[in-house]
Structures are given as structure tokens and as C-alpha cells.
Amino acid sequence: MKTIGKQCLTFLKGFLVLNIIWLIFSYWMDTAVVPSPFKVYGNFVTVFSDGIFLHIYYSLRRIFIGLALSLIIGIPTGILMAYSEKANSFLYPLVYFGYPVPKTALLPIAMLLWGMRDGSKIAIIFFIIVFQVIVSVRDSVVNIDNSLYQTVISSGGGRFQIIRHITLPAILPQLFTSIRVSLGTAVSILIFIEGYGTGYGMGYYILDAWSRINYIQMYMGILVISFVGFALFVSADILIRSLCPWLKGNELQ
């Protein structure tokens, strides 16, 4: 909990510095495009009447479905690649090629295949996260000390016991690190993928305000999506500390 508190304090410090820079920049530019933070915070209560929680719900639903699908497919695939040379020789070139491809470039194809509603948006989030999951799981399993396997085998453990007591605990730290990075990327691309074929979501909320030249509301949406991203980051930290109590704080940075 001390580490979580430290992260929150760091976030607040950064948030304060950013607001100071924002304030100076708004007075220097003297334009409606960069309103004063005082104007934005003074109207912040209006986000609740705008149904901001509904927009947050739709965005988080898309992210969590994409994350769930990524874990369901990515974890077994990563384990299979680590334990099977044939599977690795076949799948690794596909992962190696697909990993660096900008996933937002696939949005037109995703919309053609899965429509302009949630399907295409979840697909892009899935493609962003699944490669991170596969690579982190594969690398974690490959780096497991062979002596740990011998300990379980000599105790009469089978394949299930090896995966449960050796493989899964070994992959969790790096897996969650990858998930934290992927969640940040997923939140950042919401403004792009939710700009098409939907009426709800944080990305839609920001783009809709921008299209109506309502810059105050646009900045409020940016602030909200930033807080949502930070909340997801902290939630991932709390979860990994509950699942991996043996890790020290500096191993989770």
C-alpha cells in the first residue's frame, strides 16, 4: 500500500505541474482553443449531466472484453510456444511480424469484418494487448529455472501441477507489467477508435465536443480519460500485489 500511495503522490505532483504549465500556456496563447484550467474546473460538474459515467462504462467494457479475450488466447499460446519447439517455430514469425504493426491501421479492416460498432473496437484493443501477452508469457516461461521443474517432478507432480505451481506464478509479474503498458495504450487509442460508428465512449465524448467547438467540454473529457487511465494502472498494481505477494516493490516498477 505504501507503493500505491507513493504512485498517487507522484501522480498528484505531475498533475499539479501540468496544471501550472497549462495555466501559463493558456494566458500566453490567449485563445479559446486553450482555455484556462480555472474555466474547465469551474464547469467540471457539467460532465455528470452529460452522462459521463455512461461513456466511461462503454469505454471500460470494450477494454475489459478486449483484455479478457487477449488473456484467454494469449496465455495458452505463449505457454505452448515456450514448451513446444514446433509451435514456436510456426507461431513466432507471425508474432514477430504482427507485433510492431500499428494496430490502429487495421481499424478499416476491422470495421469491414466486424462492423462499426463494438466488434471492431474490441478487435483493435485485442490486437494491441494479445501480442504483449504472448511475448511476455513466452519469455517468462523460457526463463524458468529447470531445477524448479525437477523439484515438482520428483515430488510426483504431473503436467497440471507444473503449470499450476511453476508456470503460472512465474509468468504473472511480467504478464501484469505487459498488461499495464497495454492498458495505457488501449486507453490512449480510444479517442481514435471510438470516433466511428458509436454514440458512447470517452473517445466519442472528446471528439463530439471538439466537433461542436465546445473546448471546455473537450478538456473535461481529456481530464476524465486521464483519471480513468491512472485508475486502471493503479488497479493493475493492486491486483499484482495481491496475486504475487512475494514480489518486492522495486520489482513492480
Short mmCIF file of C-alpha atoms in Angstrom, two decimals:
data_model
loop_
_atom_site.label_atom_id
_atom_site.label_comp_id
_atom_site.label_asym_id
_atom_site.label_seq_id
_atom_site.Cartn_x
_atom_site.Cartn_y
_atom_site.Cartn_z
CA MET A 1 0.00 0.00 0.00
CA LYS A 2 2.96 2.33 0.58
CA THR A 3 3.96 1.93 -3.06
CA ILE A 4 0.40 2.69 -4.20
CA GLY A 5 0.38 5.80 -2.04
CA LYS A 6 3.73 6.81 -3.49
CA GLN A 7 2.37 6.40 -7.01
CA CYS A 8 -0.67 8.52 -6.17
CA LEU A 9 1.59 11.21 -4.70
CA THR A 10 3.75 11.15 -7.84
CA PHE A 11 0.62 11.44 -9.97
CA LEU A 12 -0.60 14.42 -7.95
CA LYS A 13 2.77 16.15 -8.27
CA GLY A 14 2.78 15.62 -12.01
CA PHE A 15 -0.85 16.74 -12.22
CA LEU A 16 -0.02 19.94 -10.34
CA VAL A 17 2.98 20.73 -12.55
CA LEU A 18 0.93 20.05 -15.67
CA ASN A 19 -1.80 22.41 -14.50
CA ILE A 20 0.73 25.16 -13.83
CA ILE A 21 2.14 24.74 -17.34
CA TRP A 22 -1.42 24.64 -18.71
CA LEU A 23 -2.30 27.87 -16.90
CA ILE A 24 0.79 29.69 -18.18
CA PHE A 25 0.21 28.40 -21.71
CA SER A 26 -3.46 29.47 -21.69
CA TYR A 27 -2.57 33.05 -20.73
CA TRP A 28 0.28 33.14 -23.22
CA MET A 29 -1.82 31.83 -26.13
CA ASP A 30 -4.94 33.81 -25.15
CA THR A 31 -7.25 31.72 -27.33
CA ALA A 32 -10.44 29.73 -26.79
CA VAL A 33 -8.63 26.63 -28.04
CA VAL A 34 -6.56 26.60 -24.83
CA PRO A 35 -8.96 27.67 -22.06
CA SER A 36 -7.74 28.38 -18.56
CA PRO A 37 -7.83 25.38 -16.23
CA PHE A 38 -9.96 27.50 -13.89
CA LYS A 39 -12.66 27.69 -16.57
CA VAL A 40 -12.50 23.95 -17.15
CA TYR A 41 -12.65 23.02 -13.46
CA GLY A 42 -15.35 25.64 -12.87
CA ASN A 43 -17.60 23.81 -15.34
CA PHE A 44 -16.48 20.30 -14.40
CA VAL A 45 -19.76 19.45 -12.68
CA THR A 46 -21.47 19.51 -16.09
CA VAL A 47 -19.77 16.25 -17.06
CA PHE A 48 -22.18 14.44 -14.76
CA SER A 49 -25.22 15.88 -16.52
CA ASP A 50 -23.57 14.90 -19.82
CA GLY A 51 -23.75 11.24 -18.75
CA ILE A 52 -20.01 10.87 -18.33
CA PHE A 53 -20.37 7.61 -16.36
CA LEU A 54 -22.19 6.02 -19.28
CA HIS A 55 -19.34 6.99 -21.59
CA ILE A 56 -16.81 5.60 -19.10
CA TYR A 57 -18.83 2.37 -18.86
CA TYR A 58 -18.82 1.79 -22.62
CA SER A 59 -15.10 2.50 -22.91
CA LEU A 60 -14.19 0.23 -19.98
CA ARG A 61 -16.46 -2.52 -21.30
CA ARG A 62 -14.63 -2.50 -24.63
CA ILE A 63 -11.25 -2.50 -22.90
CA PHE A 64 -12.11 -5.33 -20.49
CA ILE A 65 -13.63 -7.54 -23.20
CA GLY A 66 -10.55 -6.99 -25.35
CA LEU A 67 -8.33 -7.74 -22.34
CA ALA A 68 -10.25 -10.90 -21.44
CA LEU A 69 -10.02 -12.25 -24.99
CA SER A 70 -6.31 -11.41 -25.08
CA LEU A 71 -5.66 -13.37 -21.87
CA ILE A 72 -7.80 -16.33 -22.96
CA ILE A 73 -5.89 -16.63 -26.24
CA GLY A 74 -2.52 -15.12 -25.36
CA ILE A 75 -1.63 -17.09 -22.21
CA PRO A 76 -2.11 -20.61 -23.68
CA THR A 77 -0.40 -19.50 -26.90
CA GLY A 78 2.62 -18.14 -25.02
CA ILE A 79 2.90 -21.29 -22.89
CA LEU A 80 2.58 -23.51 -25.97
CA MET A 81 5.32 -21.56 -27.78
CA ALA A 82 7.62 -21.89 -24.76
CA TYR A 83 7.15 -25.64 -24.30
CA SER A 84 6.88 -26.73 -27.94
CA GLU A 85 9.67 -26.04 -30.44
CA LYS A 86 7.38 -26.89 -33.35
CA ALA A 87 4.69 -24.48 -32.19
CA ASN A 88 7.28 -21.79 -31.55
CA SER A 89 8.90 -22.21 -34.98
CA PHE A 90 5.48 -21.81 -36.58
CA LEU A 91 3.96 -19.06 -34.43
CA TYR A 92 6.99 -16.92 -33.58
CA PRO A 93 7.41 -15.49 -37.11
CA LEU A 94 3.72 -14.50 -37.06
CA VAL A 95 4.08 -12.82 -33.67
CA TYR A 96 7.39 -11.21 -34.70
CA PHE A 97 5.75 -9.74 -37.81
CA GLY A 98 2.45 -8.75 -36.21
CA TYR A 99 3.82 -7.22 -33.01
CA PRO A 100 5.22 -3.97 -34.47
CA VAL A 101 2.34 -3.36 -36.90
CA PRO A 102 0.38 -0.22 -35.84
CA LYS A 103 -2.93 -1.72 -34.76
CA THR A 104 -4.89 1.46 -35.50
CA ALA A 105 -4.01 0.92 -39.16
CA LEU A 106 -6.18 -2.21 -39.00
CA LEU A 107 -9.31 -0.27 -37.99
CA PRO A 108 -10.76 -0.03 -41.54
CA ILE A 109 -10.34 -3.79 -41.97
CA ALA A 110 -11.83 -4.45 -38.53
CA MET A 111 -14.86 -2.27 -39.36
CA LEU A 112 -15.39 -4.19 -42.60
CA LEU A 113 -15.17 -7.54 -40.81
CA TRP A 114 -16.93 -6.82 -37.50
CA GLY A 115 -18.97 -3.70 -38.22
CA MET A 116 -18.63 -0.13 -36.99
CA ARG A 117 -19.99 -0.80 -33.51
CA ASP A 118 -18.32 -2.55 -30.59
CA GLY A 119 -16.92 -5.50 -32.55
CA SER A 120 -14.30 -3.54 -34.47
CA LYS A 121 -13.28 -1.51 -31.42
CA ILE A 122 -12.84 -4.60 -29.25
CA ALA A 123 -10.86 -6.22 -32.07
CA ILE A 124 -8.34 -3.36 -32.18
CA ILE A 125 -7.94 -3.41 -28.39
CA PHE A 126 -7.50 -7.20 -28.58
CA PHE A 127 -4.74 -6.88 -31.20
CA ILE A 128 -2.98 -4.26 -29.09
CA ILE A 129 -2.91 -6.43 -25.96
CA VAL A 130 -2.66 -10.02 -27.21
CA PHE A 131 0.83 -9.69 -28.69
CA GLN A 132 2.11 -8.19 -25.44
CA VAL A 133 0.59 -11.12 -23.55
CA ILE A 134 2.02 -13.78 -25.87
CA VAL A 135 5.54 -12.36 -25.84
CA SER A 136 5.64 -11.77 -22.06
CA VAL A 137 4.28 -15.25 -21.27
CA ARG A 138 6.63 -17.00 -23.68
CA ASP A 139 9.69 -15.14 -22.41
CA SER A 140 8.73 -15.74 -18.77
CA VAL A 141 8.31 -19.48 -19.26
CA VAL A 142 11.56 -19.79 -21.23
CA ASN A 143 13.46 -18.13 -18.35
CA ILE A 144 12.15 -20.50 -15.66
CA ASP A 145 14.97 -22.36 -13.87
CA ASN A 146 14.88 -26.05 -14.87
CA SER A 147 15.63 -27.08 -11.29
CA LEU A 148 12.14 -25.90 -10.31
CA TYR A 149 10.61 -28.45 -12.67
CA GLN A 150 12.75 -31.22 -11.18
CA THR A 151 11.51 -30.35 -7.71
CA VAL A 152 7.86 -30.78 -8.72
CA ILE A 153 8.52 -33.90 -10.81
CA SER A 154 10.48 -35.59 -8.01
CA SER A 155 7.54 -34.92 -5.71
CA GLY A 156 5.27 -36.84 -8.07
CA GLY A 157 3.70 -33.81 -9.74
CA GLY A 158 2.33 -34.07 -13.24
CA ARG A 159 1.88 -31.56 -16.04
CA PHE A 160 -1.05 -29.84 -14.34
CA GLN A 161 0.93 -29.38 -11.11
CA ILE A 162 3.88 -27.98 -13.08
CA ILE A 163 1.70 -25.39 -14.79
CA ARG A 164 -0.11 -24.52 -11.56
CA HIS A 165 2.86 -24.31 -9.19
CA ILE A 166 5.70 -23.32 -11.53
CA THR A 167 4.48 -21.82 -14.80
CA LEU A 168 1.64 -19.57 -13.67
CA PRO A 169 3.46 -17.97 -10.70
CA ALA A 170 6.48 -17.38 -12.95
CA ILE A 171 4.55 -15.58 -15.71
CA LEU A 172 2.39 -13.34 -13.50
CA PRO A 173 4.85 -10.49 -12.80
CA GLN A 174 5.93 -9.91 -16.40
CA LEU A 175 2.39 -10.56 -17.63
CA PHE A 176 0.96 -7.83 -15.43
CA THR A 177 3.72 -5.44 -16.45
CA SER A 178 2.74 -6.01 -20.06
CA ILE A 179 -0.93 -5.58 -19.22
CA ARG A 180 -0.23 -2.24 -17.52
CA VAL A 181 1.55 -0.97 -20.63
CA SER A 182 -1.14 -2.37 -22.92
CA LEU A 183 -3.97 -0.81 -20.90
CA GLY A 184 -2.30 2.58 -21.19
CA THR A 185 -2.07 2.13 -24.95
CA ALA A 186 -5.68 0.93 -25.14
CA VAL A 187 -6.93 3.99 -23.26
CA SER A 188 -4.86 6.32 -25.45
CA ILE A 189 -6.32 4.98 -28.70
CA LEU A 190 -9.95 5.24 -27.54
CA ILE A 191 -10.13 8.75 -28.98
CA PHE A 192 -9.36 7.23 -32.39
CA ILE A 193 -11.36 4.00 -32.44
CA GLU A 194 -14.46 5.46 -30.75
CA GLY A 195 -14.76 8.23 -33.30
CA TYR A 196 -16.61 5.96 -35.73
CA GLY A 197 -19.99 4.26 -35.54
CA THR A 198 -20.79 4.86 -31.87
CA GLY A 199 -22.59 7.33 -29.65
CA TYR A 200 -20.91 6.40 -26.38
CA GLY A 201 -17.39 6.19 -25.07
CA MET A 202 -14.74 8.58 -23.80
CA GLY A 203 -13.20 8.93 -27.25
CA TYR A 204 -16.59 9.80 -28.71
CA TYR A 205 -17.23 12.29 -25.89
CA ILE A 206 -14.00 14.18 -26.62
CA LEU A 207 -14.38 14.15 -30.39
CA ASP A 208 -18.04 15.19 -30.17
CA ALA A 209 -17.11 18.19 -28.01
CA TRP A 210 -14.31 19.07 -30.44
CA SER A 211 -16.65 18.90 -33.45
CA ARG A 212 -19.11 21.24 -31.68
CA ILE A 213 -16.24 23.66 -30.84
CA ASN A 214 -17.01 23.12 -27.14
CA TYR A 215 -13.42 23.25 -25.96
CA ILE A 216 -14.33 23.38 -22.27
CA GLN A 217 -16.15 20.05 -22.55
CA MET A 218 -13.34 18.63 -24.69
CA TYR A 219 -10.75 19.38 -22.00
CA MET A 220 -13.03 17.94 -19.33
CA GLY A 221 -13.21 14.72 -21.34
CA ILE A 222 -9.42 14.64 -21.63
CA LEU A 223 -9.12 15.03 -17.86
CA VAL A 224 -11.64 12.26 -17.21
CA ILE A 225 -9.95 9.81 -19.58
CA SER A 226 -6.61 10.60 -17.90
CA PHE A 227 -8.04 9.78 -14.47
CA VAL A 228 -9.57 6.58 -15.85
CA GLY A 229 -6.19 5.53 -17.27
CA PHE A 230 -4.46 6.21 -13.96
CA ALA A 231 -7.16 4.25 -12.08
CA LEU A 232 -6.61 1.26 -14.36
CA PHE A 233 -2.84 1.48 -13.83
CA VAL A 234 -3.21 1.54 -10.03
CA SER A 235 -5.80 -1.27 -10.13
CA ALA A 236 -3.36 -3.46 -12.03
CA ASP A 237 -0.71 -2.73 -9.38
CA ILE A 238 -3.08 -3.65 -6.55
CA LEU A 239 -4.06 -6.86 -8.31
CA ILE A 240 -0.50 -8.00 -8.93
CA ARG A 241 0.44 -7.32 -5.31
CA SER A 242 -2.47 -9.46 -4.14
CA LEU A 243 -1.61 -12.28 -6.55
CA CYS A 244 2.18 -12.04 -6.17
CA PRO A 245 2.82 -11.14 -2.51
CA TRP A 246 6.39 -12.48 -2.75
CA LEU A 247 7.47 -9.63 -5.03
CA LYS A 248 9.18 -6.56 -3.65
CA GLY A 249 8.03 -3.06 -4.55
CA ASN A 250 11.01 -2.31 -6.79
CA GLU A 251 10.29 -5.40 -8.87
CA LEU A 252 6.93 -3.95 -9.88
CA GLN A 253 8.12 -0.67 -11.26
#
